[in-house]
XYZ file of C-alpha atoms in Angstrom:
356
model
C 59.048 18.672 -27.591
C 58.607 15.828 -26.036
C 58.557 11.719 -27.075
C 55.368 10.590 -27.895
C 53.429 7.443 -27.414
C 50.673 7.444 -31.138
C 48.776 3.941 -29.625
C 48.618 5.896 -26.434
C 45.696 4.056 -24.006
C 42.466 6.062 -25.519
C 40.313 4.570 -27.379
C 40.920 6.905 -30.381
C 44.507 7.104 -30.083
C 47.117 8.881 -29.351
C 47.519 11.869 -30.706
C 50.702 14.728 -31.807
C 50.434 17.524 -33.175
C 52.580 19.528 -35.689
C 52.997 23.087 -35.154
C 55.645 24.618 -37.547
C 56.997 28.526 -37.364
C 58.629 30.451 -39.329
C 62.483 29.896 -37.545
C 62.505 26.742 -36.661
C 59.433 24.411 -38.365
C 60.998 22.649 -40.439
C 63.535 21.338 -37.631
C 60.679 20.454 -35.319
C 58.710 18.782 -38.105
C 61.163 16.683 -39.384
C 62.196 15.528 -35.256
C 58.016 14.509 -34.108
C 58.330 12.657 -37.789
C 61.755 10.871 -35.967
C 59.523 10.517 -32.549
C 56.684 9.364 -34.018
C 57.779 6.532 -36.679
C 60.047 5.385 -33.113
C 57.037 5.131 -31.609
C 55.055 3.213 -33.978
C 57.843 0.868 -33.986
C 57.834 0.876 -30.285
C 54.714 2.034 -29.619
C 52.656 1.150 -25.657
C 49.724 -0.755 -26.461
C 45.988 0.977 -26.012
C 44.444 -0.117 -22.822
C 40.840 -0.520 -24.893
C 39.253 -3.179 -26.864
C 41.199 -5.170 -29.167
C 41.075 -2.812 -32.597
C 39.886 -5.196 -36.243
C 41.693 -5.000 -38.470
C 42.942 -2.634 -41.081
C 41.527 -3.082 -44.745
C 43.348 -1.734 -48.025
C 47.308 -3.312 -49.464
C 50.598 -2.043 -48.509
C 51.505 1.149 -49.959
C 48.351 2.026 -50.775
C 46.727 5.902 -49.298
C 43.338 6.798 -48.945
C 43.075 10.565 -48.367
C 39.944 12.444 -47.244
C 39.120 16.037 -48.759
C 36.109 17.591 -50.320
C 35.910 16.727 -54.038
C 36.900 20.900 -54.762
C 39.537 20.662 -52.139
C 41.195 17.201 -53.245
C 40.553 18.802 -56.851
C 42.882 21.799 -56.693
C 45.845 22.463 -55.837
C 46.127 20.564 -52.120
C 45.000 17.593 -54.074
C 47.538 18.563 -57.390
C 50.360 19.019 -54.089
C 48.919 15.592 -52.815
C 49.093 13.506 -56.299
C 52.954 14.935 -57.517
C 54.416 13.535 -54.222
C 52.381 10.566 -53.502
C 52.912 9.645 -57.052
C 56.372 9.545 -57.888
C 58.344 6.759 -59.026
C 59.730 4.575 -56.956
C 63.733 4.805 -57.375
C 65.434 1.639 -59.094
C 63.279 -1.079 -60.538
C 62.309 -1.853 -63.944
C 58.841 -0.923 -64.564
C 57.052 2.834 -63.665
C 54.980 2.582 -60.019
C 54.056 5.308 -57.681
C 55.772 5.616 -53.957
C 51.789 5.170 -53.011
C 48.967 4.337 -54.327
C 46.425 7.280 -53.987
C 42.260 6.824 -53.755
C 40.089 9.392 -52.743
C 36.575 10.042 -51.040
C 34.502 13.109 -49.547
C 33.970 13.105 -46.205
C 30.719 12.102 -46.064
C 31.469 8.771 -47.209
C 34.478 7.979 -44.617
C 33.414 6.180 -42.074
C 31.191 3.753 -44.660
C 34.533 2.886 -46.594
C 37.535 3.769 -45.298
C 37.069 4.357 -41.611
C 39.469 0.976 -41.153
C 41.691 2.063 -43.578
C 45.829 0.958 -43.164
C 46.869 4.446 -44.019
C 44.500 7.184 -44.119
C 45.568 10.974 -45.035
C 42.786 13.927 -43.870
C 42.634 17.155 -45.931
C 40.647 19.950 -43.583
C 40.430 24.156 -43.965
C 38.609 26.330 -42.204
C 38.392 29.840 -40.736
C 38.377 27.782 -37.332
C 42.211 27.011 -38.699
C 44.502 29.487 -37.010
C 47.627 28.238 -38.928
C 48.562 24.885 -40.674
C 49.459 21.919 -38.668
C 49.346 18.358 -39.007
C 47.821 15.704 -36.230
C 49.394 11.836 -36.439
C 47.740 9.304 -34.797
C 47.379 5.304 -34.674
C 44.972 2.369 -34.280
C 42.181 5.251 -34.507
C 39.652 2.644 -36.003
C 41.302 -0.512 -37.144
C 45.180 -1.986 -36.050
C 47.803 -1.707 -37.650
C 46.491 1.905 -39.035
C 48.160 5.355 -39.640
C 45.983 8.577 -39.978
C 47.304 12.191 -40.757
C 45.543 14.678 -40.162
C 46.132 18.033 -41.881
C 44.175 21.263 -41.081
C 44.411 25.176 -42.442
C 42.317 28.416 -42.984
C 42.573 28.184 -47.014
C 43.367 26.342 -49.767
C 45.663 27.813 -50.606
C 47.866 27.557 -47.056
C 47.315 23.932 -46.900
C 49.254 23.356 -50.406
C 52.016 25.897 -49.463
C 51.297 23.709 -46.103
C 51.756 20.577 -48.435
C 54.580 21.925 -50.756
C 57.073 22.808 -47.721
C 56.476 19.095 -45.896
C 55.387 16.902 -48.118
C 58.201 14.990 -48.913
C 58.013 14.476 -45.726
C 54.884 13.031 -45.075
C 55.693 10.833 -47.571
C 58.961 9.714 -45.774
C 56.047 8.824 -42.623
C 54.023 6.743 -44.324
C 56.427 4.925 -46.038
C 58.767 3.960 -42.790
C 55.629 3.482 -40.992
C 55.087 0.749 -44.449
C 58.535 -0.426 -43.582
C 57.918 -1.151 -39.752
C 54.790 -2.802 -40.291
C 57.077 -5.146 -43.033
C 59.562 -5.840 -39.941
C 57.764 -6.338 -37.937
C 55.746 -9.206 -40.090
C 59.891 -10.663 -41.136
C 60.276 -10.856 -37.819
C 56.727 -12.685 -36.454
C 56.773 -15.395 -38.835
C 60.761 -16.008 -39.111
C 62.052 -19.772 -40.105
C 63.945 -20.328 -36.874
C 66.123 -22.664 -39.079
C 67.199 -20.300 -41.101
C 68.150 -17.737 -38.194
C 70.560 -20.259 -36.471
C 72.292 -20.575 -40.165
C 72.656 -17.543 -40.422
C 73.816 -17.352 -37.159
C 76.211 -19.997 -37.087
C 77.185 -19.513 -40.543
C 78.176 -15.254 -40.565
C 77.749 -14.461 -37.629
C 74.527 -12.129 -37.158
C 71.112 -12.213 -36.166
C 69.096 -11.657 -39.187
C 65.123 -12.113 -39.311
C 63.658 -14.203 -43.144
C 60.198 -14.533 -43.396
C 59.028 -18.848 -43.379
C 58.256 -19.048 -46.551
C 61.724 -18.512 -47.928
C 64.120 -21.627 -48.893
C 67.625 -22.172 -48.610
C 68.699 -22.987 -52.176
C 72.615 -22.955 -51.918
C 75.053 -23.171 -48.708
C 78.356 -22.820 -50.130
C 81.528 -21.948 -48.640
C 80.938 -17.896 -47.104
C 77.574 -17.972 -49.295
C 74.290 -18.447 -48.886
C 71.311 -17.980 -51.363
C 67.792 -18.263 -49.774
C 64.228 -16.991 -51.891
C 60.990 -16.659 -51.810
C 59.623 -18.509 -54.889
C 55.440 -17.211 -56.244
C 53.882 -17.848 -59.425
C 54.615 -14.501 -61.326
C 58.119 -12.865 -59.074
C 61.049 -14.133 -57.087
C 62.201 -12.079 -54.010
C 65.719 -13.523 -52.572
C 68.706 -12.744 -50.819
C 72.912 -13.720 -51.386
C 74.274 -13.535 -48.599
C 78.270 -13.907 -48.561
C 81.124 -12.515 -46.910
C 85.116 -11.427 -48.272
C 88.281 -10.667 -46.303
C 89.172 -6.605 -46.993
C 91.917 -4.700 -46.490
C 90.144 -1.253 -45.670
C 86.822 -0.571 -44.211
C 83.659 0.041 -46.918
C 83.286 3.509 -46.734
C 86.938 3.520 -49.678
C 85.790 0.346 -51.136
C 85.262 2.754 -54.793
C 81.569 0.854 -56.790
C 83.198 -0.214 -59.178
C 85.423 -2.414 -56.517
C 82.327 -3.158 -54.591
C 80.200 -4.182 -58.118
C 83.107 -6.476 -59.075
C 83.229 -8.190 -55.641
C 79.216 -8.572 -56.021
C 79.515 -10.213 -59.575
C 82.551 -12.365 -57.674
C 80.207 -13.903 -56.081
C 76.893 -14.283 -57.402
C 77.977 -16.458 -60.186
C 77.191 -18.962 -57.911
C 73.150 -18.424 -58.376
C 72.744 -20.373 -61.877
C 70.199 -19.125 -64.890
C 67.375 -21.052 -66.647
C 69.907 -22.401 -69.221
C 72.745 -24.470 -69.210
C 76.481 -21.874 -68.110
C 73.634 -18.664 -67.385
C 74.939 -17.264 -64.293
C 73.395 -14.606 -62.339
C 75.383 -10.575 -62.664
C 75.178 -6.708 -62.902
C 73.744 -4.893 -65.572
C 76.233 -2.553 -66.968
C 73.774 -0.245 -68.895
C 72.551 1.599 -66.313
C 75.281 1.715 -63.023
C 74.038 1.286 -60.138
C 73.663 3.564 -57.963
C 76.008 4.253 -53.909
C 74.803 6.298 -51.132
C 76.329 5.399 -47.417
C 74.263 4.860 -44.920
C 74.043 4.876 -40.759
C 71.954 2.181 -39.241
C 71.721 1.393 -35.679
C 74.992 3.065 -35.365
C 76.390 1.253 -38.217
C 78.055 1.965 -41.064
C 76.710 0.720 -44.366
C 77.888 1.377 -48.205
C 74.010 0.215 -50.452
C 74.295 0.214 -54.339
C 70.614 0.112 -55.835
C 70.647 -0.944 -59.555
C 69.770 -4.331 -62.042
C 70.868 -7.535 -61.568
C 70.586 -9.558 -65.626
C 71.479 -13.029 -66.258
C 74.569 -13.718 -68.696
C 73.528 -16.418 -71.312
C 70.426 -15.251 -71.211
C 67.513 -12.869 -71.152
C 66.336 -12.189 -67.422
C 66.415 -9.294 -64.621
C 65.414 -7.075 -62.274
C 66.335 -4.424 -58.684
C 68.758 -5.309 -56.592
C 69.716 -3.608 -53.546
C 73.406 -4.602 -51.945
C 74.261 -3.653 -48.543
C 78.219 -3.987 -47.369
C 80.009 -3.079 -43.740
C 82.705 -4.051 -42.683
C 83.491 -5.781 -39.191
C 86.201 -5.277 -37.357
C 85.441 -7.720 -35.898
C 86.740 -10.726 -38.292
C 88.283 -8.811 -40.667
C 85.589 -9.601 -43.092
C 83.174 -7.192 -45.000
C 79.894 -8.786 -45.054
C 76.948 -8.259 -47.466
C 73.324 -8.653 -47.645
C 71.955 -8.889 -51.661
C 68.656 -8.592 -52.372
C 67.177 -8.984 -55.446
C 63.575 -9.419 -56.929
C 62.744 -11.164 -60.475
C 58.983 -9.948 -61.498
C 58.445 -10.174 -65.491
C 54.937 -9.676 -65.304
C 53.278 -8.812 -68.751
C 52.283 -4.554 -68.480
C 53.375 -4.536 -65.868
C 50.500 -6.573 -64.032
C 52.308 -7.708 -61.166
C 53.557 -4.521 -58.861
C 57.316 -4.662 -57.910
C 57.423 -1.820 -55.592
C 56.353 -3.693 -52.641
C 58.461 -6.964 -53.446
C 61.457 -4.461 -52.927
C 59.923 -2.590 -50.310
C 60.233 -6.214 -48.440
C 63.502 -6.689 -49.330
C 64.573 -3.327 -47.697
C 62.395 -4.048 -44.919
C 63.695 -7.575 -44.241
C 67.191 -6.232 -44.365
C 66.796 -3.356 -41.290
C 66.218 -6.989 -39.178
C 69.569 -7.262 -39.540
C 71.795 -6.868 -35.946
C 75.490 -7.585 -35.891
C 77.141 -7.993 -32.714
C 79.612 -5.204 -32.711
């Protein structure tokens, strides 16, 4: 096994091949997926001509497959995996929006799309494999090709490794968000966070500071039909964050976010009690975080939406650092997708760098 740079110095882009076998297929594919994602984030630049900008929207996936394959068990498996609902948002939305096209129309319609999945079967394939390539026809672009001897063997292969495949596309999309956040970060907000809290975070330039008080900062991006915001706050800690219960973290959150006013006099943000937040421990770049996913509402008014709270213990200051991202998108009949907004929250959080 070797590290692979997807954006290799060839006009068609580099490629990585997955070779599953009954003994170590899962471990190998998972390991290579991680390596591929890292390669996308730090890929060597192609030496050929500059690629055309990719088309399509974030979290949109074009599947290139013959009609009989797409409408059979293999297509059913792809749809079942990529159409799972996004967790903890208050309207049903799939992980990816799926579109399909037969191979005969590939070059004419979707060759420059940002996310492409190609399904091929035939006797020329001895076993089921996956090949991933980056920036083949445009940039940024991810193209994965799944090959298999038959439709049934492909369906079985996708059933086994489909979750890893979906995660691959998901992380690549997140890395694109991260790259854009860093490229278009607001230097003044970045300086404010560094001087106030002692860490780096790339907040895009379309965000504005809404409230800056002692140990608390609120920034948000206001759209016509939505709002995306971050609340950053710190507080003393008697123990490390892994000892904190969900209730303890929610109480700390409520104490901080009540500084965010609602639309009516006396109203303020709080954590919804209708659906208890989900708590997970994450390790990101060697630092342990506690993640809460849940819903916020407004005491004294009718507003709400999803939030993600990340909390970590800062040994240098003896304090807990909390970074809380929220989304408000009151679209009628779920016409405004919320998925991409909450994914943006996740991506911007990943720009955080806390000195050890």
